[in-house]
PDB file of C-alpha atoms in Angstrom:
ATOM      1  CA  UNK A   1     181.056  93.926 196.737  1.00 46.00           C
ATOM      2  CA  UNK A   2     178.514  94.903 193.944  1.00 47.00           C
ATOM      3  CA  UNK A   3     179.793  94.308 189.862  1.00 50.00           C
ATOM      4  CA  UNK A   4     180.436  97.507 188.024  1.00 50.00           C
ATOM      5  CA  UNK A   5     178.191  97.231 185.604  1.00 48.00           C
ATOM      6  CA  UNK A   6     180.208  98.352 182.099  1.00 50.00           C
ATOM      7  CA  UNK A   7     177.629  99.713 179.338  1.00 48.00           C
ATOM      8  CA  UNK A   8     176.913  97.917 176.570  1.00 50.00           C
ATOM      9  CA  UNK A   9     177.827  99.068 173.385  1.00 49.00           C
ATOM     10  CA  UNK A  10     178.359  96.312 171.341  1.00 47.00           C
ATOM     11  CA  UNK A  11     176.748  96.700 167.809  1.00 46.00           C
ATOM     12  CA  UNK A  12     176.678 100.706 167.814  1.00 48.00           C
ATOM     13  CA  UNK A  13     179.822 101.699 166.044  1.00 49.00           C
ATOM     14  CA  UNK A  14     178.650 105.097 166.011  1.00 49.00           C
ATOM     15  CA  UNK A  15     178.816 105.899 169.398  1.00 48.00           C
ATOM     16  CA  UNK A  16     175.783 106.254 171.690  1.00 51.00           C
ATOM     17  CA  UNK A  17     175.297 110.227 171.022  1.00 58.00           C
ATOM     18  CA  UNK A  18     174.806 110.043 167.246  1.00 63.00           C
ATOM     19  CA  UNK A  19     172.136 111.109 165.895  1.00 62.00           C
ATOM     20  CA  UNK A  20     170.086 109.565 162.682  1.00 66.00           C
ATOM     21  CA  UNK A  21     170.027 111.548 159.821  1.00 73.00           C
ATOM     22  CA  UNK A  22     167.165 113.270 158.723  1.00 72.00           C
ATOM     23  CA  UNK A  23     165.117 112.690 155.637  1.00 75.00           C
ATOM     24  CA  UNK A  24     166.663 115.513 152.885  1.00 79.00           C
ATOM     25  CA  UNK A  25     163.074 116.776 152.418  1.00 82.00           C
ATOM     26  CA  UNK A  26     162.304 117.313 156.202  1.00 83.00           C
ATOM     27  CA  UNK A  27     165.699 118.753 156.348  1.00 85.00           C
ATOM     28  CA  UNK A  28     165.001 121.081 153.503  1.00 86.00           C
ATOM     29  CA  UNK A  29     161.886 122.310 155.337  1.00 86.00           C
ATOM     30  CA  UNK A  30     163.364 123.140 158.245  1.00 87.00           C
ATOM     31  CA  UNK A  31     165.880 124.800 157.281  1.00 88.00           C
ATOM     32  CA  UNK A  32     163.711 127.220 155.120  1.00 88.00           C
ATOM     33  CA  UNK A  33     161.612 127.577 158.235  1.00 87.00           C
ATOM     34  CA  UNK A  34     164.482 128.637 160.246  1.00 90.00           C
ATOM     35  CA  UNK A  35     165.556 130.961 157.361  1.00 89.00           C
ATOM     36  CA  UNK A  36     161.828 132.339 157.412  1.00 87.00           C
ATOM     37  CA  UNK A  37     162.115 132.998 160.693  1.00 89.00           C
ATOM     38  CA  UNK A  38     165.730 134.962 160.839  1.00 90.00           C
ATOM     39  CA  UNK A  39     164.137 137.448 158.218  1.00 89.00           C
ATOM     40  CA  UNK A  40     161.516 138.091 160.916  1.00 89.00           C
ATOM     41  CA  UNK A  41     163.725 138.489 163.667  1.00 91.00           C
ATOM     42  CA  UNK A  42     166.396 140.759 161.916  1.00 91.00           C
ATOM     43  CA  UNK A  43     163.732 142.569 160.521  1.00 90.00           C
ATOM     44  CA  UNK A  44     162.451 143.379 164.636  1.00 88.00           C
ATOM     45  CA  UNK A  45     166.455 143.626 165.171  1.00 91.00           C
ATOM     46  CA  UNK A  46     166.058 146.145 162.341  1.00 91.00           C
ATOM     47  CA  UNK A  47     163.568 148.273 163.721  1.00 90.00           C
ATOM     48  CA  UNK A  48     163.219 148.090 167.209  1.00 86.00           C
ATOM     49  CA  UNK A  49     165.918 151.035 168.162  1.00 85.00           C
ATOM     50  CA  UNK A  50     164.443 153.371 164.884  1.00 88.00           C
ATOM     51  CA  UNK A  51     160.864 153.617 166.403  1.00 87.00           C
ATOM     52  CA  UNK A  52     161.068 155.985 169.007  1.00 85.00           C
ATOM     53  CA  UNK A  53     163.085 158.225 166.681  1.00 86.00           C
ATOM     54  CA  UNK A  54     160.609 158.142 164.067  1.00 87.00           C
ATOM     55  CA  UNK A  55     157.875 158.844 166.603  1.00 89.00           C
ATOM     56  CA  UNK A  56     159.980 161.863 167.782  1.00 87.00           C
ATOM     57  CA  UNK A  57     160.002 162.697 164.607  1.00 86.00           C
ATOM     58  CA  UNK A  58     156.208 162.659 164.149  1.00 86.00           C
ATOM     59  CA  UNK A  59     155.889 164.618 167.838  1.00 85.00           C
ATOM     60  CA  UNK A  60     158.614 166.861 167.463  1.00 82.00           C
ATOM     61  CA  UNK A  61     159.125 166.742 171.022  1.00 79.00           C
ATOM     62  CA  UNK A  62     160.933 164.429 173.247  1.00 77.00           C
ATOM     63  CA  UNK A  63     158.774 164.392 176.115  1.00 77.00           C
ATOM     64  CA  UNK A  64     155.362 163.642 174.001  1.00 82.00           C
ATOM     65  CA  UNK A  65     157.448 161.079 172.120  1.00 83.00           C
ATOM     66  CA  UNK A  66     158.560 159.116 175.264  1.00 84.00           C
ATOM     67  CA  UNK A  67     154.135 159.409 176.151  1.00 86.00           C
ATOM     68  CA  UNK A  68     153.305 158.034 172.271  1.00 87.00           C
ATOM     69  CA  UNK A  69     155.922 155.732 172.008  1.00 87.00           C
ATOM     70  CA  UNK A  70     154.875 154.061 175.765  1.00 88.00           C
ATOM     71  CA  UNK A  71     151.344 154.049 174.263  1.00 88.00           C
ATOM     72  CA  UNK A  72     152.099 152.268 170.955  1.00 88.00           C
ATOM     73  CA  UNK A  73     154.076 149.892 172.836  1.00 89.00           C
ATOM     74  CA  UNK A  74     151.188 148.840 175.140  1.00 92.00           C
ATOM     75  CA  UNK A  75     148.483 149.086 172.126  1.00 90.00           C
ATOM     76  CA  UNK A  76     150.901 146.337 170.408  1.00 88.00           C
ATOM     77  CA  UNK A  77     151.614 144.105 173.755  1.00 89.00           C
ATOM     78  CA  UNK A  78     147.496 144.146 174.009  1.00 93.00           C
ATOM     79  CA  UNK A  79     146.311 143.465 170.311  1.00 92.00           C
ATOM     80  CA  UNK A  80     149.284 140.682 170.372  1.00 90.00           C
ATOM     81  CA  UNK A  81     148.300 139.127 173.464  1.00 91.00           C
ATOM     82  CA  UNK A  82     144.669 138.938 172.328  1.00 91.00           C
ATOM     83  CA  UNK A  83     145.543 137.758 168.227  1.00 90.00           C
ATOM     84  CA  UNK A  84     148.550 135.439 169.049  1.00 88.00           C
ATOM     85  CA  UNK A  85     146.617 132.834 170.010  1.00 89.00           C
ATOM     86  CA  UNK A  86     143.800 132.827 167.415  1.00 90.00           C
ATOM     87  CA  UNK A  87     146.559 132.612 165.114  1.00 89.00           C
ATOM     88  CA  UNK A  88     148.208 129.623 166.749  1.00 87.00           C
ATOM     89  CA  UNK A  89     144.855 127.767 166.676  1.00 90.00           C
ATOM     90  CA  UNK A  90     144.230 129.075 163.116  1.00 90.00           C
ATOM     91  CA  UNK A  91     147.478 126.965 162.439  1.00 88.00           C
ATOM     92  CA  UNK A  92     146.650 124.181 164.018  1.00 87.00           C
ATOM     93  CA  UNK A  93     143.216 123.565 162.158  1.00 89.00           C
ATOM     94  CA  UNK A  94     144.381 124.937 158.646  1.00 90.00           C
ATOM     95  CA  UNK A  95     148.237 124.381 158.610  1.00 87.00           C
ATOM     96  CA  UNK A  96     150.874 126.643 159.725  1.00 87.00           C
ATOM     97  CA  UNK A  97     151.779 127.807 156.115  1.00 87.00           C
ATOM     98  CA  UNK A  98     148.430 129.731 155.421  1.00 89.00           C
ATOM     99  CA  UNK A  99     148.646 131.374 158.445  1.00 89.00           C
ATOM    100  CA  UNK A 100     152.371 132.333 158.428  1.00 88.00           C
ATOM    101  CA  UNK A 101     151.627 133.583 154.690  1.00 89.00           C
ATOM    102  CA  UNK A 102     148.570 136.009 156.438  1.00 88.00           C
ATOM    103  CA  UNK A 103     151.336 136.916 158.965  1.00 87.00           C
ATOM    104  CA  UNK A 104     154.355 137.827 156.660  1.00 89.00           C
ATOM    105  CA  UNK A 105     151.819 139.892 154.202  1.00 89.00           C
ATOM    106  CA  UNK A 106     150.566 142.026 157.474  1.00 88.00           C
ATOM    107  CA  UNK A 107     153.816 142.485 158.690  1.00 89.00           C
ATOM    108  CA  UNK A 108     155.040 143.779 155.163  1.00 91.00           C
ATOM    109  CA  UNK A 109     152.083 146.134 154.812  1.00 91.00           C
ATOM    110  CA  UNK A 110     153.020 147.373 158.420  1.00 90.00           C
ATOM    111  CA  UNK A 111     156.714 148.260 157.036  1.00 90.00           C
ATOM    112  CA  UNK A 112     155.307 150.257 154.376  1.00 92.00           C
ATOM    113  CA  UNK A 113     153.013 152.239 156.664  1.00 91.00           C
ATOM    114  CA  UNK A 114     156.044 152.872 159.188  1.00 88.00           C
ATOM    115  CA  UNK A 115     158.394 154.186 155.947  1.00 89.00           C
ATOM    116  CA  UNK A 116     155.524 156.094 154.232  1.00 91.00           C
ATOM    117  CA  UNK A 117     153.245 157.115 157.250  1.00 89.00           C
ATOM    118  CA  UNK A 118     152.773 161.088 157.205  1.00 89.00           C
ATOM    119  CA  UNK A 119     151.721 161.311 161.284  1.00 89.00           C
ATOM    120  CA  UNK A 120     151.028 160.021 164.027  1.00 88.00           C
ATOM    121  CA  UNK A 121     147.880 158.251 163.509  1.00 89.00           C
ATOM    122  CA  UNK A 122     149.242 156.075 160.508  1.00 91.00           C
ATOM    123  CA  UNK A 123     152.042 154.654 162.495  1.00 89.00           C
ATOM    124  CA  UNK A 124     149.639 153.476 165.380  1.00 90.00           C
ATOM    125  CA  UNK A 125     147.787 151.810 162.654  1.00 90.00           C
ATOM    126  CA  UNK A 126     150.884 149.804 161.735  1.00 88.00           C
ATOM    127  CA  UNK A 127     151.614 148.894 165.533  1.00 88.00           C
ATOM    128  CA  UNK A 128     148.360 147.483 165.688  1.00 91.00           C
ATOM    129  CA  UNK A 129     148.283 145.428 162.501  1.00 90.00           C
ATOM    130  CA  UNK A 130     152.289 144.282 163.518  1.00 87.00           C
ATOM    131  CA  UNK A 131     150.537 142.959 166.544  1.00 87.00           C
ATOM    132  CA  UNK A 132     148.124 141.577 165.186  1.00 88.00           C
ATOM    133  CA  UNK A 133     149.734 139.577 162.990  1.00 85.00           C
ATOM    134  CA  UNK A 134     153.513 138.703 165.092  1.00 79.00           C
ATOM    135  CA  UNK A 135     152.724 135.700 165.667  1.00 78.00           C
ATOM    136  CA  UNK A 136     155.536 133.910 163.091  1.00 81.00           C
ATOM    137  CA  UNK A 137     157.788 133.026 165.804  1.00 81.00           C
ATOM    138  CA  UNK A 138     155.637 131.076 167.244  1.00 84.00           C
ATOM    139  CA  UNK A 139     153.910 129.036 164.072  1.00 88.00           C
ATOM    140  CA  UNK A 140     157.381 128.889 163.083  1.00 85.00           C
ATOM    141  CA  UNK A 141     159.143 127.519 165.978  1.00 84.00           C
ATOM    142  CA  UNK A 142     155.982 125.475 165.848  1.00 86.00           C
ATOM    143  CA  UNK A 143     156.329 123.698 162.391  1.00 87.00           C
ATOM    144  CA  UNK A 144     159.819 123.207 163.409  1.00 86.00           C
ATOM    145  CA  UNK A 145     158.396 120.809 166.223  1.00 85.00           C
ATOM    146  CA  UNK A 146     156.025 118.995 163.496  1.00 86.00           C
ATOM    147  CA  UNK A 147     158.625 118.006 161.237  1.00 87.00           C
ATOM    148  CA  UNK A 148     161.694 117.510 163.512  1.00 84.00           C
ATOM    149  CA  UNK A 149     161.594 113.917 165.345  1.00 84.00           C
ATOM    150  CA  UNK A 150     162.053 113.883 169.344  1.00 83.00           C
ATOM    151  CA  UNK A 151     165.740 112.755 168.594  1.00 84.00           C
ATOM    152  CA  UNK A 152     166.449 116.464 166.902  1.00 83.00           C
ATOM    153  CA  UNK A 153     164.433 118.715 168.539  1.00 84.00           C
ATOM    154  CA  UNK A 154     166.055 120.160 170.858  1.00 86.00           C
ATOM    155  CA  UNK A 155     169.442 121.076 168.471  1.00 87.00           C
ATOM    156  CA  UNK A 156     166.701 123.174 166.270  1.00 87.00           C
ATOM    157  CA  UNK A 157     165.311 124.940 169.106  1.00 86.00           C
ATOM    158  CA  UNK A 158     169.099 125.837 169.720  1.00 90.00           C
ATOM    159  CA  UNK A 159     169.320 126.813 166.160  1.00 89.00           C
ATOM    160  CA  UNK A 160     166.209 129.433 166.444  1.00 88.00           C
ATOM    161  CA  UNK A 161     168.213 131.001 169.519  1.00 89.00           C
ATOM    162  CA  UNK A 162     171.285 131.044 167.576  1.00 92.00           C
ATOM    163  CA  UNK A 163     169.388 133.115 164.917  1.00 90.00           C
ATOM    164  CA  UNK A 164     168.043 135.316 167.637  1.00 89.00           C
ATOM    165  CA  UNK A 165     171.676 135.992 168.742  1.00 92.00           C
ATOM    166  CA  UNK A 166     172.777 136.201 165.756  1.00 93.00           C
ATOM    167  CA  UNK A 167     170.199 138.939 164.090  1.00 92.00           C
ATOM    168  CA  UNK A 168     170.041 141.182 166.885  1.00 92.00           C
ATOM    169  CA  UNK A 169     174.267 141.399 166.592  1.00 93.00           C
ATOM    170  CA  UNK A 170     173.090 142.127 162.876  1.00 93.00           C
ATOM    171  CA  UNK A 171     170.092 143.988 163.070  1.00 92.00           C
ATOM    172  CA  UNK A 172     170.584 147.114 165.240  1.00 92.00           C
ATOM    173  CA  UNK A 173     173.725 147.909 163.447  1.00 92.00           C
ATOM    174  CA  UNK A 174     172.203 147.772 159.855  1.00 92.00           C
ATOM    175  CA  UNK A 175     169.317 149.709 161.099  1.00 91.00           C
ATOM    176  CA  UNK A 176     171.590 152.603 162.761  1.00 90.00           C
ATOM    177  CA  UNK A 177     174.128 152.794 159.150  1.00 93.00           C
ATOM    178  CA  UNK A 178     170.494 152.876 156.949  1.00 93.00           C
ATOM    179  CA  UNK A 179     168.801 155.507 159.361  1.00 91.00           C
ATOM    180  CA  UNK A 180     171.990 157.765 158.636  1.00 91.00           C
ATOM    181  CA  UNK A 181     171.112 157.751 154.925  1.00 93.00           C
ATOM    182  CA  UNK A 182     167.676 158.117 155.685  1.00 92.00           C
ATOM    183  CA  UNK A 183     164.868 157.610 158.397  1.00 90.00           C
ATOM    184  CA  UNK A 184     162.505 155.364 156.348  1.00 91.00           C
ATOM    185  CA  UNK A 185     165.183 153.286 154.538  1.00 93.00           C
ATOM    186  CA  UNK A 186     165.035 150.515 156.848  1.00 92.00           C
ATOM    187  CA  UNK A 187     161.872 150.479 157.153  1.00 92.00           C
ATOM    188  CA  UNK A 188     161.641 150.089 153.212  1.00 92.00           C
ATOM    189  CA  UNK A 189     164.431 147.331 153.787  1.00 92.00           C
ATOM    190  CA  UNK A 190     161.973 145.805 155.893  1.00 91.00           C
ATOM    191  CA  UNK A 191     159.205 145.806 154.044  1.00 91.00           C
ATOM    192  CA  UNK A 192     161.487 144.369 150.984  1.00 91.00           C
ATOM    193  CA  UNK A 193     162.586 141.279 153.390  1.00 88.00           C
ATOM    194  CA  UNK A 194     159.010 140.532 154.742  1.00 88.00           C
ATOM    195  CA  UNK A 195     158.217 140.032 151.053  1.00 89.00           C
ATOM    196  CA  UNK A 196     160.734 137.953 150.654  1.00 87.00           C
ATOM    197  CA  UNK A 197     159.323 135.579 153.256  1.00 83.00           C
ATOM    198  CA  UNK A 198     155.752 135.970 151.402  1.00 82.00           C
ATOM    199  CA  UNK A 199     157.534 134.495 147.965  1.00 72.00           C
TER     200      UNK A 199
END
């Protein structure tokens, strides 16, 4: 008959699932990385069910607004798809807090266009500089990586999807109440929280 071999655990009075603690300073950092990144995912919580609205407020019509809304949706997917990785190796080669700084300031500029823009043409100018420039959940997600050691990844990867669950419970809701005061007040709130991210 073979031995059952018992496991060892002499000399780990912790248990063999704790973790080390992190350094406060790394901590610190990722924490305000994760909080960086919730402002930028409630903020797309935020908006994401106002934009067709606005555009059918631009169009008038809902038929033309279903056709411009499909098109600033693709325009967006495109410039994204083309920018998100020059950003990502922009970050690699001169840190990820330059480049989330560029990102953050675009993305607050965009907000402003969307609650000021007078037709049309202005808000397609926005969806193209939000695409851009959406590349913060990436860099972020990213930096959380750098400073996190192999032992704590993966519970702040969980973290980011908690956020995600978390803002777009949040998000849609705030955005509906604010749109019933007015159209552009959460994109104004927007802009206000991408700024935030900026300071």
């Amino acid at each position: 008959m073979r031995e059952r071999v018992q496991p060892n655990n002499e000399g780990d009075e912790d248990g063999p699932n704790e973790l080390p603690e992190l350094d406060a300073e790394i901590k610190k950092s990722i924490y305000l990385n994760l909080l960086s990144l919730s402002f930028y995912i409630l903020n797309l919580a935020l908006l994401t069910p106002l934009w067709p609205e606005l555009v059918k407020h631009f169009t008038h019509d809902l038929g033309s607004a279903s056709s411009y809304w499909g098109l600033c949706v693709a325009i967006n997917g495109f410039v994204s798809f083309i920018c998100t990785p020059i950003l990502g190796s922009m970050s690699d080669a001169i840190g990820r807090k330059p480049v989330l700084l560029i990102g953050y300031t675009g993305l607050t500029i965009d907000a402003i266009i969307s609650s000021v823009a007078p037709n049309m043409a202005w808000f397609l100018v926005g969806r193209i500089i939000s695409g851009s420039l959406s590349a913060p959940i990436c860099i972020s997600s990213a930096s959380i990586c750098d400073l996190a050691p192999p032992t704590h990844k993966a519970k702040y990867l969980a973290l980011i999807g908690v956020s995600v669950g978390i803002c777009f419970i949040i998000g849609p809701v705030s955005g509906g109440l604010l749109a019933s005061i007015n159209l552009r007040l959460p994109f104004m709130v927007a802009a206000c929280l991408h700024a935030l991210n900026i300071v």
